[in-house]
Every structure is written in C-alpha cells, then in structure tokens.
Amino acid sequence: MEKLSNRLKAKRLETGLTIEEVSEKTRLTTKHIKALEEGDMEFFKDDLSYLRFFLRSYCDAVGFDFEEAKPLLHETIDSYTTAFSKKKLEEQEQIEKNIESKAKQIEKPRAQKQLPKRQKPSLLEKKRWDLSLVSLFAVIAVIAIGLVYAFFVYVLPGLSDDDPNPAPKQEQADTPIVDQKEEPKEEEETSKLAISKTDANHYVIENVQDQEELEIKIVFLSEAWFQLSKNATVMSEPQSKVYTTQESAAFKIVASANDAYTMRFGNWAGAHEISVNGVKVELDETILASKGPQNITLTIKGE
C-alpha cells in the first residue's frame, strides 16, 4: 500500500489541506487518515471490509480519482490477507511443536519412576496399635460413667420436685386499643429521563442524577462500522469494529455533568436505533434519510 499511500498524501499536500480539515470533511478520525497516508494495514485489520469506504471518502475530500486507486487497494488487501494467513499458520505449527515437546518431557520422568513396595507392618507396630485402642476404650468408659453419675445425683432430683404452693397468676389489665391511623406517605416524585435535540447530530440527556448508571444501546439495522468516544477519547468498550445487521451493542456509563459521548457510524443506511435506559433517541429526519457516515453525540446535562 506504500505506493498508493504516497500518492494520497501528495494529493492532499497539493490541495493544501491539513489532516484535521480532511477529518472534518470525511467524518474520519485523524488516526484513520494518518494510517491511510502511511499505508498502515495493521490499523485496519478489523475493518478491511470498510477500507474501501474510508478510501472513497478520502479521495472525494482531496480530489483523487477513486477508480484509479481501486486496483491498488485490491492488490494491497490481497497481499496483506495472504501474508496474515501464512503468519497465523506458522504460529499454529510452532504452538503444536511446543506442546508435543513439553508432553514428551513430562512423560519421560513418569516412566522412570517406580512405586515403592509396600512393607508389611512389624509385630511391634501391631502391639502399639492394640495398646492405643485399649486406652481409647478405657477413656470412653470413664467419661460415660461420669455422665451417668452426674445425671442421677444432680439432674434427676430437680426433675422430681414439685412446688406445693404455686404462685397465683396475675391478671393482665385490659389495655384499650387505640386506632392508629397511618398518615399517608407523600409520594416521592421522581423525574423521568428525557432526551432533547440540540441539532441534527447533537442530543442532550436530561433529568439524571450525578454518578447515576445509564445504559446506552444501539441496534444496527444494516452492516456498519462503529466507534465510541468520550470527550474526544476513543473508548475500548464497546469494541470498534464492523457490526452486522440486527446485531446490537450495549454499554454502561456513569453520568457526569457535561460528559459528551460521540458515536461514529461508517454507514448510516438503514437508520440505526439508539436508546438510553430504554428511552429511544428520536433522531432528526435528515439523519434518518442519510446514507453515508454519521456522528451522533449524546451530552449529559449539567446542573
């Protein structure tokens, strides 16, 4: 991809655009643009199926003919996948060799070990066991005799004595029952979570407590690459990858005032569904009708 990436970078420099300006035009991150210009195929190893869309957006932004770049792209992808498959096969063969070698090392000492012959107990040891058993039985017999003696001397006399003058029972005075009416508890009014629109791409989550746990869920209605960032920092969960049709991604966040969560979609065709704690985000009609990449930002409302 080195030949193609050098031509892409040269075209951008020729047009006088910066990486940041290309990022704003294409909705791609600066990392994606740098990887395209440096020919870094490892960066796109999880997004090879969408690399064509990234390249098309870049070509449109800098005025490079995509049809001219397409054959070079296909050649680069074929070379990378062949090298990657060969590398994985070599790693698997090496793992199997290591396992086989370790198994042989373990089995060899086991075969050399022999179990020692069990020796019969000597006559002296048998006598010691007999004396120990006799002593144990003698101790148990002494304890049993002591318990029987204590029962007849101390416990049994107390059970047979009856009190001839039992104490008279005291009558309990009737206590009037006072009807106690429970005071009605004031119902705590709880505000429900609400989502309002700032503009087509920006929405505000309202009526949430600080440090309250929220669950954001996306249902993909068409195949699309997805990435989540918090305050412009890419998050590791959910994973940045291509999601298939009807696949969903759910992740939990802790509400903090003015935190902004940006969801990047490589393909919006199919109008994906977004919800927060089960409350659906009512997206703008211009977004629903879009077919290309889109960014949707949810911001926690501050006090």
CSV table of C-alpha atoms in Angstrom, one decimal:
chain,number,residue,atom,x,y,z
A,1,MET,CA,0.0,0.0,0.0
A,2,GLU,CA,3.1,2.2,0.1
A,3,LYS,CA,2.7,3.3,-3.5
A,4,LEU,CA,-1.0,4.3,-3.0
A,5,SER,CA,-0.5,6.0,0.4
A,6,ASN,CA,2.4,8.2,-1.0
A,7,ARG,CA,0.1,9.4,-3.9
A,8,LEU,CA,-2.8,10.1,-1.5
A,9,LYS,CA,-0.6,12.2,0.8
A,10,ALA,CA,1.0,14.0,-2.1
A,11,LYS,CA,-2.5,14.9,-3.5
A,12,ARG,CA,-3.6,16.2,0.0
A,13,LEU,CA,-0.5,18.4,0.2
A,14,GLU,CA,-1.1,19.6,-3.3
A,15,THR,CA,-4.6,20.8,-2.4
A,16,GLY,CA,-3.2,22.5,0.7
A,17,LEU,CA,-5.5,20.6,3.1
A,18,THR,CA,-4.4,19.6,6.6
A,19,ILE,CA,-5.2,16.2,8.2
A,20,GLU,CA,-7.7,17.9,10.5
A,21,GLU,CA,-9.5,19.6,7.6
A,22,VAL,CA,-9.7,16.2,5.8
A,23,SER,CA,-11.1,14.7,9.0
A,24,GLU,CA,-13.9,17.3,9.2
A,25,LYS,CA,-14.8,16.7,5.5
A,26,THR,CA,-14.8,12.9,5.7
A,27,ARG,CA,-16.0,12.3,9.3
A,28,LEU,CA,-13.0,10.0,9.7
A,29,THR,CA,-10.6,10.3,12.7
A,30,THR,CA,-7.2,11.8,12.2
A,31,LYS,CA,-5.8,8.3,13.1
A,32,HIS,CA,-7.7,6.8,10.2
A,33,ILE,CA,-6.3,9.4,7.8
A,34,LYS,CA,-2.7,9.0,9.1
A,35,ALA,CA,-3.0,5.2,8.7
A,36,LEU,CA,-4.2,5.7,5.0
A,37,GLU,CA,-1.3,8.0,4.2
A,38,GLU,CA,1.3,5.8,6.0
A,39,GLY,CA,0.0,2.5,4.4
A,40,ASP,CA,-0.6,1.0,7.9
A,41,MET,CA,-2.6,-2.1,7.1
A,42,GLU,CA,-2.4,-3.4,10.7
A,43,PHE,CA,-4.5,-0.4,11.8
A,44,PHE,CA,-7.4,-1.6,9.5
A,45,LYS,CA,-7.0,-5.4,10.2
A,46,ASP,CA,-10.5,-5.4,11.9
A,47,ASP,CA,-12.1,-3.1,9.3
A,48,LEU,CA,-10.9,-4.5,6.0
A,49,SER,CA,-14.4,-4.7,4.6
A,50,TYR,CA,-14.9,-1.0,5.2
A,51,LEU,CA,-11.4,0.1,4.0
A,52,ARG,CA,-12.9,0.8,0.5
A,53,PHE,CA,-15.5,3.3,2.0
A,54,PHE,CA,-12.7,5.1,4.0
A,55,LEU,CA,-10.6,5.4,0.9
A,56,ARG,CA,-13.5,6.7,-1.2
A,57,SER,CA,-14.3,9.4,1.4
A,58,TYR,CA,-10.6,10.4,1.5
A,59,CYS,CA,-10.4,10.5,-2.3
A,60,ASP,CA,-13.6,12.7,-2.6
A,61,ALA,CA,-12.2,15.1,0.0
A,62,VAL,CA,-8.8,15.7,-1.7
A,63,GLY,CA,-10.0,15.3,-5.3
A,64,PHE,CA,-8.2,12.0,-6.1
A,65,ASP,CA,-9.8,9.6,-8.7
A,66,PHE,CA,-11.1,6.7,-6.7
A,67,GLU,CA,-11.3,4.5,-9.8
A,68,GLU,CA,-7.6,4.9,-10.2
A,69,ALA,CA,-6.9,4.0,-6.6
A,70,LYS,CA,-9.3,0.9,-6.5
A,71,PRO,CA,-6.9,-1.6,-8.3
A,72,LEU,CA,-4.1,-0.6,-6.0
A,73,LEU,CA,-6.3,-1.1,-3.0
A,74,HIS,CA,-7.4,-4.6,-4.1
A,75,GLU,CA,-3.8,-5.6,-4.7
A,76,THR,CA,-2.8,-4.3,-1.2
A,77,ILE,CA,-5.7,-6.2,0.6
A,78,ASP,CA,-4.9,-9.5,-1.2
A,79,SER,CA,-1.2,-9.2,-0.3
A,80,TYR,CA,-2.0,-8.4,3.4
A,81,THR,CA,-4.5,-11.2,3.8
A,82,THR,CA,-2.2,-13.8,2.2
A,83,ALA,CA,0.7,-12.7,4.5
A,84,PHE,CA,-1.5,-12.7,7.5
A,85,SER,CA,-2.9,-16.2,6.9
A,86,LYS,CA,0.6,-17.5,6.4
A,87,LYS,CA,1.8,-16.0,9.6
A,88,LYS,CA,-1.1,-17.5,11.6
A,89,LEU,CA,-0.4,-20.9,10.1
A,90,GLU,CA,3.3,-20.7,11.1
A,91,GLU,CA,2.3,-19.6,14.6
A,92,GLN,CA,-0.1,-22.6,14.9
A,93,GLU,CA,2.5,-25.1,13.8
A,94,GLN,CA,5.0,-23.7,16.3
A,95,ILE,CA,2.5,-23.9,19.1
A,96,GLU,CA,1.8,-27.6,18.2
A,97,LYS,CA,5.5,-28.4,18.2
A,98,ASN,CA,6.0,-26.7,21.6
A,99,ILE,CA,3.0,-28.7,23.1
A,100,GLU,CA,4.4,-32.0,21.7
A,101,SER,CA,7.9,-31.3,23.0
A,102,LYS,CA,6.6,-30.5,26.5
A,103,ALA,CA,4.4,-33.6,26.5
A,104,LYS,CA,7.4,-35.8,25.8
A,105,GLN,CA,9.4,-34.1,28.6
A,106,ILE,CA,6.6,-34.8,31.1
A,107,GLU,CA,6.1,-38.5,30.1
A,108,LYS,CA,9.8,-39.4,30.3
A,109,PRO,CA,10.2,-38.8,34.0
A,110,ARG,CA,6.9,-40.5,34.8
A,111,ALA,CA,8.0,-43.7,33.0
A,112,GLN,CA,11.3,-43.7,35.0
A,113,LYS,CA,9.5,-43.5,38.4
A,114,GLN,CA,8.6,-46.8,40.1
A,115,LEU,CA,6.2,-47.1,43.0
A,116,PRO,CA,8.0,-48.3,46.2
A,117,LYS,CA,6.9,-51.7,47.5
A,118,ARG,CA,4.5,-51.6,50.4
A,119,GLN,CA,6.1,-53.1,53.6
A,120,LYS,CA,4.1,-55.1,56.0
A,121,PRO,CA,3.7,-53.7,59.5
A,122,SER,CA,6.0,-55.2,62.0
A,123,LEU,CA,4.9,-57.1,65.1
A,124,LEU,CA,6.0,-54.2,67.3
A,125,GLU,CA,3.8,-51.7,65.4
A,126,LYS,CA,0.8,-54.1,65.7
A,127,LYS,CA,1.2,-54.2,69.5
A,128,ARG,CA,1.4,-50.4,69.6
A,129,TRP,CA,-1.9,-50.2,67.7
A,130,ASP,CA,-3.6,-52.7,70.1
A,131,LEU,CA,-2.5,-50.7,73.2
A,132,SER,CA,-3.8,-47.4,71.7
A,133,LEU,CA,-7.2,-48.9,71.0
A,134,VAL,CA,-7.4,-50.3,74.6
A,135,SER,CA,-6.5,-46.9,76.0
A,136,LEU,CA,-9.2,-45.2,73.9
A,137,PHE,CA,-11.9,-47.6,75.0
A,138,ALA,CA,-10.9,-47.1,78.7
A,139,VAL,CA,-11.2,-43.3,78.4
A,140,ILE,CA,-14.6,-43.5,76.7
A,141,ALA,CA,-15.9,-45.8,79.5
A,142,VAL,CA,-14.7,-43.4,82.3
A,143,ILE,CA,-16.4,-40.5,80.6
A,144,ALA,CA,-19.7,-42.5,80.2
A,145,ILE,CA,-19.7,-43.5,83.9
A,146,GLY,CA,-19.1,-39.9,85.0
A,147,LEU,CA,-22.1,-38.6,82.9
A,148,VAL,CA,-24.4,-41.3,84.3
A,149,TYR,CA,-23.4,-40.4,87.9
A,150,ALA,CA,-24.0,-36.7,87.3
A,151,PHE,CA,-27.4,-37.3,85.9
A,152,PHE,CA,-28.7,-39.4,88.9
A,153,VAL,CA,-27.1,-37.1,91.5
A,154,TYR,CA,-27.8,-33.6,90.2
A,155,VAL,CA,-30.4,-33.7,87.4
A,156,LEU,CA,-32.9,-36.3,88.4
A,157,PRO,CA,-33.7,-34.8,91.9
A,158,GLY,CA,-34.5,-31.5,90.3
A,159,LEU,CA,-37.0,-33.0,87.9
A,160,SER,CA,-39.0,-34.9,90.6
A,161,ASP,CA,-39.5,-31.9,93.0
A,162,ASP,CA,-43.0,-30.2,92.6
A,163,ASP,CA,-43.8,-26.8,94.1
A,164,PRO,CA,-46.8,-27.3,96.5
A,165,ASN,CA,-47.7,-23.6,96.6
A,166,PRO,CA,-47.6,-22.3,93.1
A,167,ALA,CA,-47.6,-18.5,92.8
A,168,PRO,CA,-51.0,-17.1,91.8
A,169,LYS,CA,-51.3,-15.9,88.2
A,170,GLN,CA,-51.6,-12.2,87.8
A,171,GLU,CA,-54.5,-11.0,85.6
A,172,GLN,CA,-53.4,-8.6,83.0
A,173,ALA,CA,-55.4,-5.4,82.8
A,174,ASP,CA,-57.2,-4.9,79.6
A,175,THR,CA,-55.4,-2.2,77.6
A,176,PRO,CA,-57.7,-0.1,75.4
A,177,ILE,CA,-56.8,-0.4,71.8
A,178,VAL,CA,-56.4,3.0,70.2
A,179,ASP,CA,-57.0,3.1,66.5
A,180,GLN,CA,-53.9,4.5,65.0
A,181,LYS,CA,-54.4,5.8,61.5
A,182,GLU,CA,-51.4,5.7,59.3
A,183,GLU,CA,-50.5,9.0,57.9
A,184,PRO,CA,-50.4,8.9,54.2
A,185,LYS,CA,-46.9,8.9,52.9
A,186,GLU,CA,-46.0,11.6,50.5
A,187,GLU,CA,-45.3,10.1,47.2
A,188,GLU,CA,-41.9,10.9,46.1
A,189,GLU,CA,-42.0,12.5,42.7
A,190,THR,CA,-39.3,11.1,40.5
A,191,SER,CA,-38.3,12.8,37.3
A,192,LYS,CA,-38.1,10.6,34.3
A,193,LEU,CA,-35.1,10.6,32.0
A,194,ALA,CA,-35.6,12.8,28.9
A,195,ILE,CA,-33.6,13.3,25.7
A,196,SER,CA,-33.8,16.6,23.8
A,197,LYS,CA,-32.4,17.6,20.4
A,198,THR,CA,-29.8,20.4,20.1
A,199,ASP,CA,-29.3,20.0,16.4
A,200,ALA,CA,-29.4,17.1,13.9
A,201,ASN,CA,-26.2,15.5,15.3
A,202,HIS,CA,-26.3,16.6,19.0
A,203,TYR,CA,-28.7,15.5,21.7
A,204,VAL,CA,-28.9,16.2,25.5
A,205,ILE,CA,-29.7,13.6,28.2
A,206,GLU,CA,-31.7,15.3,31.0
A,207,ASN,CA,-33.2,14.5,34.4
A,208,VAL,CA,-30.4,12.2,35.6
A,209,GLN,CA,-28.5,12.2,38.9
A,210,ASP,CA,-24.8,12.7,39.1
A,211,GLN,CA,-23.0,9.3,39.2
A,212,GLU,CA,-26.2,7.6,38.1
A,213,GLU,CA,-25.6,4.5,35.9
A,214,LEU,CA,-27.0,4.7,32.4
A,215,GLU,CA,-27.2,2.0,29.7
A,216,ILE,CA,-26.8,3.1,26.0
A,217,LYS,CA,-27.9,0.6,23.4
A,218,ILE,CA,-27.5,0.6,19.6
A,219,VAL,CA,-29.4,-1.8,17.3
A,220,PHE,CA,-27.8,-1.9,13.8
A,221,LEU,CA,-30.3,-2.1,11.1
A,222,SER,CA,-27.6,-2.5,8.4
A,223,GLU,CA,-24.0,-3.5,8.4
A,224,ALA,CA,-21.9,-0.6,9.7
A,225,TRP,CA,-18.5,0.2,11.3
A,226,PHE,CA,-19.0,1.7,14.7
A,227,GLN,CA,-16.7,3.5,17.2
A,228,LEU,CA,-17.5,5.2,20.6
A,229,SER,CA,-15.5,8.1,22.1
A,230,LYS,CA,-15.9,10.0,25.4
A,231,ASN,CA,-14.9,13.7,25.4
A,232,ALA,CA,-12.9,13.1,22.1
A,233,THR,CA,-11.1,10.0,23.6
A,234,VAL,CA,-11.8,6.6,21.9
A,235,MET,CA,-13.2,4.0,24.3
A,236,SER,CA,-12.2,0.4,24.3
A,237,GLU,CA,-15.7,-0.8,25.1
A,238,PRO,CA,-17.8,-1.4,23.1
A,239,GLN,CA,-15.2,-2.7,20.5
A,240,SER,CA,-14.6,-0.5,17.4
A,241,LYS,CA,-15.5,-2.9,14.6
A,242,VAL,CA,-18.0,-3.7,11.8
A,243,TYR,CA,-21.4,-4.7,13.3
A,244,THR,CA,-23.8,-6.9,11.2
A,245,THR,CA,-27.5,-6.3,10.5
A,246,GLN,CA,-29.7,-6.7,13.7
A,247,GLU,CA,-26.6,-7.0,15.9
A,248,SER,CA,-26.6,-4.8,19.0
A,249,ALA,CA,-24.0,-3.1,21.1
A,250,ALA,CA,-24.9,-2.1,24.7
A,251,PHE,CA,-22.6,-0.3,27.2
A,252,LYS,CA,-23.0,1.3,30.6
A,253,ILE,CA,-21.8,4.8,31.6
A,254,VAL,CA,-21.7,6.7,34.9
A,255,ALA,CA,-23.5,10.1,34.4
A,256,SER,CA,-21.3,13.1,35.0
A,257,ALA,CA,-22.3,16.7,34.0
A,258,ASN,CA,-21.2,17.9,30.5
A,259,ASP,CA,-19.7,14.5,29.5
A,260,ALA,CA,-20.1,14.0,25.7
A,261,TYR,CA,-20.3,10.6,24.1
A,262,THR,CA,-19.8,10.6,20.3
A,263,MET,CA,-20.9,7.6,18.3
A,264,ARG,CA,-19.3,7.3,14.8
A,265,PHE,CA,-21.1,5.2,12.2
A,266,GLY,CA,-19.3,4.3,9.0
A,267,ASN,CA,-22.6,3.6,7.2
A,268,TRP,CA,-26.0,5.0,8.2
A,269,ALA,CA,-28.1,3.3,5.6
A,270,GLY,CA,-31.0,1.6,7.4
A,271,ALA,CA,-31.5,4.1,10.2
A,272,HIS,CA,-29.9,2.5,13.3
A,273,GLU,CA,-31.8,2.7,16.7
A,274,ILE,CA,-30.3,4.4,19.8
A,275,SER,CA,-31.8,4.3,23.3
A,276,VAL,CA,-30.8,5.4,26.8
A,277,ASN,CA,-32.2,3.3,29.7
A,278,GLY,CA,-34.9,2.1,27.3
A,279,VAL,CA,-35.8,5.7,26.2
A,280,LYS,CA,-35.5,5.9,22.4
A,281,VAL,CA,-33.5,8.8,20.9
A,282,GLU,CA,-35.8,10.5,18.4
A,283,LEU,CA,-33.3,11.3,15.6
A,284,ASP,CA,-33.7,14.2,13.2
A,285,GLU,CA,-35.3,13.4,9.8
A,286,THR,CA,-32.1,14.5,7.9
A,287,ILE,CA,-30.1,11.9,9.8
A,288,LEU,CA,-32.7,9.1,9.2
A,289,ALA,CA,-32.6,9.9,5.4
A,290,SER,CA,-28.7,9.8,5.4
A,291,LYS,CA,-26.8,7.1,3.6
A,292,GLY,CA,-23.2,7.9,4.4
A,293,PRO,CA,-21.0,8.2,7.6
A,294,GLN,CA,-22.6,10.0,10.6
A,295,ASN,CA,-21.6,11.2,14.1
A,296,ILE,CA,-24.2,11.3,16.9
A,297,THR,CA,-23.3,13.0,20.1
A,298,LEU,CA,-25.1,12.5,23.5
A,299,THR,CA,-24.2,15.0,26.2
A,300,ILE,CA,-25.1,14.7,30.0
A,301,LYS,CA,-26.9,17.9,31.0
A,302,GLY,CA,-25.1,19.8,33.8
A,303,GLU,CA,-26.8,21.4,36.8
